[in-house]
Amino acid sequence: MLSRRRFAAQCSGALFGLASAGAWAASTRGTVLVVGDSLSAEYGIARGSGWVALLEQRLQAQGLRYGVVNASISGDTTAGGRARLAPLLSMHRPSHLIIELGGNDALRGMPLAHTRENLVAMVRAGKAAGTRPLLVGMQLPPNYGASYGRQFAALFEEVASAERVPVVPFLLAAFATRPDAESWFQPDRIHPLAKAHPLMLDTVWPVLKRML
């Protein structure tokens, strides 16, 4: 059995912990939930060096009281994101939702109509849960065919326009079309190196900041 003094000390510690948690919650304006694929899940780079982790650091540095939840999974598709979105919204109750999915749909040759339907469903689910969704788009290498590539790249802006939500057209825009583009990617030429992730954040940041 606990002595009275030890019991009182534990109660005091617990109350302090609850007070601290309450103060943190009171000081937090909202939560940014990121549902993405390997580009957001820090594939092939050190933990804490991806653009989502850098986003959390920037929010803190600028005194913007938002938490960040990274629910990204390497290899995920829009169908996978759609299937797991409802529990994520229920659990985290985010104020903002960043949807960074679609690239793996194209790599697997999924119909564009399928990707569009899933993105629309995710945006609408986010709205229904009281979040402010942001779509983050992707583009494909030329070897996937010019016509398919154009249609895929346009899909994100089409969905954003139809659903009246903000969009970042191309997450890798800052370096993917540079003459030295290869030097910004891992050997698979798909996943960016850690040095590219600050540029990815800089691409998302102007649009996201206006939403906060």
Tab-separated table of C-alpha atoms in Angstrom:
chain	number	residue	atom	x	y	z
A	1	MET	CA	0.000	0.000	0.000
A	2	LEU	CA	1.086	3.586	-0.632
A	3	SER	CA	1.981	5.881	2.236
A	4	ARG	CA	-0.130	9.012	2.543
A	5	ARG	CA	2.824	11.163	1.547
A	6	ARG	CA	3.607	9.083	-1.545
A	7	PHE	CA	-0.077	8.946	-2.517
A	8	ALA	CA	-0.347	12.719	-2.220
A	9	ALA	CA	2.790	13.188	-4.316
A	10	GLN	CA	1.426	10.936	-7.069
A	11	CYS	CA	-1.916	12.744	-7.061
A	12	SER	CA	-0.106	16.078	-7.260
A	13	GLY	CA	1.953	14.817	-10.212
A	14	ALA	CA	-1.131	13.542	-11.993
A	15	LEU	CA	-2.949	16.821	-11.466
A	16	PHE	CA	0.070	18.725	-12.792
A	17	GLY	CA	0.119	16.476	-15.862
A	18	LEU	CA	-3.569	17.089	-16.498
A	19	ALA	CA	-3.084	20.814	-16.044
A	20	SER	CA	-0.172	20.808	-18.483
A	21	ALA	CA	-2.166	18.835	-21.039
A	22	GLY	CA	-5.077	21.196	-20.574
A	23	ALA	CA	-2.826	24.220	-21.041
A	24	TRP	CA	-1.365	22.676	-24.213
A	25	ALA	CA	-4.843	21.957	-25.593
A	26	ALA	CA	-5.997	25.456	-24.761
A	27	SER	CA	-2.981	26.963	-26.517
A	28	THR	CA	-3.463	24.883	-29.676
A	29	ARG	CA	-5.647	26.456	-32.333
A	30	GLY	CA	-6.143	23.311	-34.396
A	31	THR	CA	-4.623	20.227	-35.967
A	32	VAL	CA	-3.308	19.651	-39.473
A	33	LEU	CA	-3.879	16.051	-40.568
A	34	VAL	CA	-1.718	14.865	-43.473
A	35	VAL	CA	-2.932	11.790	-45.343
A	36	GLY	CA	-0.346	10.913	-47.952
A	37	ASP	CA	1.958	8.309	-49.427
A	38	SER	CA	5.740	7.758	-49.335
A	39	LEU	CA	6.432	11.372	-50.323
A	40	SER	CA	4.987	12.429	-46.981
A	41	ALA	CA	5.959	9.319	-44.977
A	42	GLU	CA	9.740	10.018	-45.045
A	43	TYR	CA	10.552	7.053	-47.280
A	44	GLY	CA	14.293	6.477	-47.502
A	45	ILE	CA	15.270	9.445	-45.333
A	46	ALA	CA	15.892	9.990	-41.628
A	47	ARG	CA	12.886	10.365	-39.369
A	48	GLY	CA	12.133	14.004	-38.720
A	49	SER	CA	13.636	15.260	-41.985
A	50	GLY	CA	10.537	15.026	-44.182
A	51	TRP	CA	8.423	17.978	-45.237
A	52	VAL	CA	5.619	17.144	-42.791
A	53	ALA	CA	8.009	17.162	-39.819
A	54	LEU	CA	9.478	20.404	-41.136
A	55	LEU	CA	5.947	21.818	-41.348
A	56	GLU	CA	5.425	21.188	-37.645
A	57	GLN	CA	8.713	22.931	-36.874
A	58	ARG	CA	7.765	25.927	-39.019
A	59	LEU	CA	4.375	26.289	-37.391
A	60	GLN	CA	6.025	26.358	-33.981
A	61	ALA	CA	8.754	28.765	-35.104
A	62	GLN	CA	6.177	31.196	-36.460
A	63	GLY	CA	3.999	30.985	-33.372
A	64	LEU	CA	1.119	29.367	-35.235
A	65	ARG	CA	-0.551	27.138	-32.665
A	66	TYR	CA	-1.327	24.064	-34.735
A	67	GLY	CA	-0.415	20.462	-34.099
A	68	VAL	CA	0.455	18.144	-36.992
A	69	VAL	CA	-0.577	14.503	-37.378
A	70	ASN	CA	1.215	12.621	-40.148
A	71	ALA	CA	-1.001	9.688	-41.176
A	72	SER	CA	0.915	9.005	-44.385
A	73	ILE	CA	1.767	5.443	-45.465
A	74	SER	CA	4.318	4.493	-48.099
A	75	GLY	CA	2.652	2.855	-51.090
A	76	ASP	CA	-0.813	4.157	-50.227
A	77	THR	CA	-3.351	4.916	-52.937
A	78	THR	CA	-6.408	7.144	-53.015
A	79	ALA	CA	-8.526	4.049	-52.332
A	80	GLY	CA	-6.445	3.281	-49.241
A	81	GLY	CA	-6.623	6.857	-48.031
A	82	ARG	CA	-10.349	6.968	-48.583
A	83	ALA	CA	-10.856	3.730	-46.635
A	84	ARG	CA	-8.960	4.938	-43.568
A	85	LEU	CA	-9.965	8.591	-43.559
A	86	ALA	CA	-13.139	8.364	-41.462
A	87	PRO	CA	-11.390	6.851	-38.403
A	88	LEU	CA	-8.606	9.419	-38.692
A	89	LEU	CA	-11.077	12.296	-38.777
A	90	SER	CA	-12.944	10.861	-35.815
A	91	MET	CA	-9.794	10.287	-33.783
A	92	HIS	CA	-7.926	13.545	-34.443
A	93	ARG	CA	-10.766	15.984	-35.251
A	94	PRO	CA	-8.440	18.092	-37.426
A	95	SER	CA	-9.083	21.675	-38.391
A	96	HIS	CA	-7.200	21.159	-41.672
A	97	LEU	CA	-6.738	18.128	-43.911
A	98	ILE	CA	-3.906	17.792	-46.439
A	99	ILE	CA	-4.531	15.064	-49.026
A	100	GLU	CA	-1.320	14.018	-50.789
A	101	LEU	CA	-2.332	10.909	-52.714
A	102	GLY	CA	-2.665	9.770	-56.300
A	103	GLY	CA	0.863	9.068	-57.433
A	104	ASN	CA	0.641	5.359	-56.657
A	105	ASP	CA	-2.673	5.148	-58.488
A	106	ALA	CA	-0.903	6.239	-61.666
A	107	LEU	CA	2.115	3.999	-61.085
A	108	ARG	CA	-0.285	1.063	-60.880
A	109	GLY	CA	-2.181	2.097	-63.976
A	110	MET	CA	-5.466	2.764	-62.201
A	111	PRO	CA	-8.173	4.580	-64.201
A	112	LEU	CA	-8.189	8.341	-63.726
A	113	ALA	CA	-11.928	8.213	-63.004
A	114	HIS	CA	-11.162	5.943	-60.054
A	115	THR	CA	-8.607	8.395	-58.649
A	116	ARG	CA	-10.929	11.345	-59.178
A	117	GLU	CA	-13.818	9.608	-57.405
A	118	ASN	CA	-11.668	8.801	-54.385
A	119	LEU	CA	-10.229	12.310	-54.107
A	120	VAL	CA	-13.693	13.848	-54.318
A	121	ALA	CA	-14.936	11.458	-51.627
A	122	MET	CA	-12.035	12.366	-49.334
A	123	VAL	CA	-12.539	16.098	-49.813
A	124	ARG	CA	-16.239	15.781	-49.083
A	125	ALA	CA	-15.628	13.615	-46.033
A	126	GLY	CA	-13.226	16.229	-44.732
A	127	LYS	CA	-15.736	19.010	-45.252
A	128	ALA	CA	-18.493	17.003	-43.578
A	129	ALA	CA	-16.224	16.548	-40.546
A	130	GLY	CA	-15.634	20.296	-40.320
A	131	THR	CA	-12.092	20.377	-41.708
A	132	ARG	CA	-10.619	22.593	-44.395
A	133	PRO	CA	-9.161	20.286	-47.081
A	134	LEU	CA	-6.100	21.024	-49.209
A	135	LEU	CA	-5.248	18.887	-52.244
A	136	VAL	CA	-1.591	18.329	-53.101
A	137	GLY	CA	-1.058	17.174	-56.671
A	138	MET	CA	1.548	15.144	-58.508
A	139	GLN	CA	2.888	14.798	-62.043
A	140	LEU	CA	4.270	11.781	-63.885
A	141	PRO	CA	7.539	11.149	-65.728
A	142	PRO	CA	7.304	11.420	-69.555
A	143	ASN	CA	7.530	7.649	-70.033
A	144	TYR	CA	3.935	7.255	-68.858
A	145	GLY	CA	2.691	8.904	-72.030
A	146	ALA	CA	2.079	12.585	-72.725
A	147	SER	CA	-1.707	12.350	-72.891
A	148	TYR	CA	-2.104	10.310	-69.709
A	149	GLY	CA	0.409	12.530	-67.927
A	150	ARG	CA	-1.455	15.714	-68.852
A	151	GLN	CA	-4.788	14.290	-67.779
A	152	PHE	CA	-3.350	13.043	-64.497
A	153	ALA	CA	-1.699	16.372	-63.675
A	154	ALA	CA	-4.903	18.270	-64.474
A	155	LEU	CA	-7.035	15.981	-62.333
A	156	PHE	CA	-6.041	17.603	-59.031
A	157	GLU	CA	-6.915	21.119	-60.143
A	158	GLU	CA	-10.163	19.870	-61.662
A	159	VAL	CA	-11.219	18.265	-58.393
A	160	ALA	CA	-10.142	21.313	-56.399
A	161	SER	CA	-12.091	23.626	-58.692
A	162	ALA	CA	-15.233	21.480	-58.622
A	163	GLU	CA	-15.114	21.101	-54.838
A	164	ARG	CA	-13.933	24.670	-54.204
A	165	VAL	CA	-10.881	23.777	-52.153
A	166	PRO	CA	-7.275	25.003	-52.432
A	167	VAL	CA	-4.717	22.990	-54.372
A	168	VAL	CA	-0.960	22.718	-54.700
A	169	PRO	CA	-0.655	21.489	-58.313
A	170	PHE	CA	2.709	19.713	-58.032
A	171	LEU	CA	4.465	18.852	-54.776
A	172	LEU	CA	7.866	18.446	-56.461
A	173	ALA	CA	7.645	21.561	-58.616
A	174	ALA	CA	10.670	23.280	-57.040
A	175	PHE	CA	13.209	20.738	-58.308
A	176	ALA	CA	11.670	18.032	-60.538
A	177	THR	CA	12.056	20.066	-63.732
A	178	ARG	CA	15.470	21.540	-62.983
A	179	PRO	CA	18.457	20.616	-65.180
A	180	ASP	CA	20.001	18.888	-62.150
A	181	ALA	CA	16.746	17.165	-61.149
A	182	GLU	CA	18.420	13.753	-60.779
A	183	SER	CA	20.592	15.069	-57.968
A	184	TRP	CA	17.486	15.737	-55.866
A	185	PHE	CA	16.183	12.176	-55.955
A	186	GLN	CA	17.118	8.878	-54.395
A	187	PRO	CA	18.529	6.198	-56.764
A	188	ASP	CA	14.994	5.032	-57.627
A	189	ARG	CA	14.396	8.464	-59.215
A	190	ILE	CA	10.977	8.593	-57.564
A	191	HIS	CA	11.583	9.544	-53.953
A	192	PRO	CA	13.257	12.863	-53.112
A	193	LEU	CA	16.373	13.102	-51.001
A	194	ALA	CA	16.192	14.759	-47.588
A	195	LYS	CA	17.634	17.982	-49.046
A	196	ALA	CA	14.555	18.279	-51.288
A	197	HIS	CA	12.019	18.213	-48.476
A	198	PRO	CA	12.479	21.860	-47.386
A	199	LEU	CA	11.643	22.801	-50.988
A	200	MET	CA	8.564	20.590	-50.855
A	201	LEU	CA	7.436	22.406	-47.724
A	202	ASP	CA	8.089	25.758	-49.402
A	203	THR	CA	5.804	24.637	-52.237
A	204	VAL	CA	2.944	23.742	-49.886
A	205	TRP	CA	3.442	26.508	-47.349
A	206	PRO	CA	2.059	29.592	-49.178
A	207	VAL	CA	-1.256	27.857	-49.861
A	208	LEU	CA	-1.543	26.285	-46.419
A	209	LYS	CA	-0.619	29.470	-44.575
A	210	ARG	CA	-3.521	31.327	-46.188
A	211	MET	CA	-5.843	28.635	-44.829
A	212	LEU	CA	-4.610	28.827	-41.229
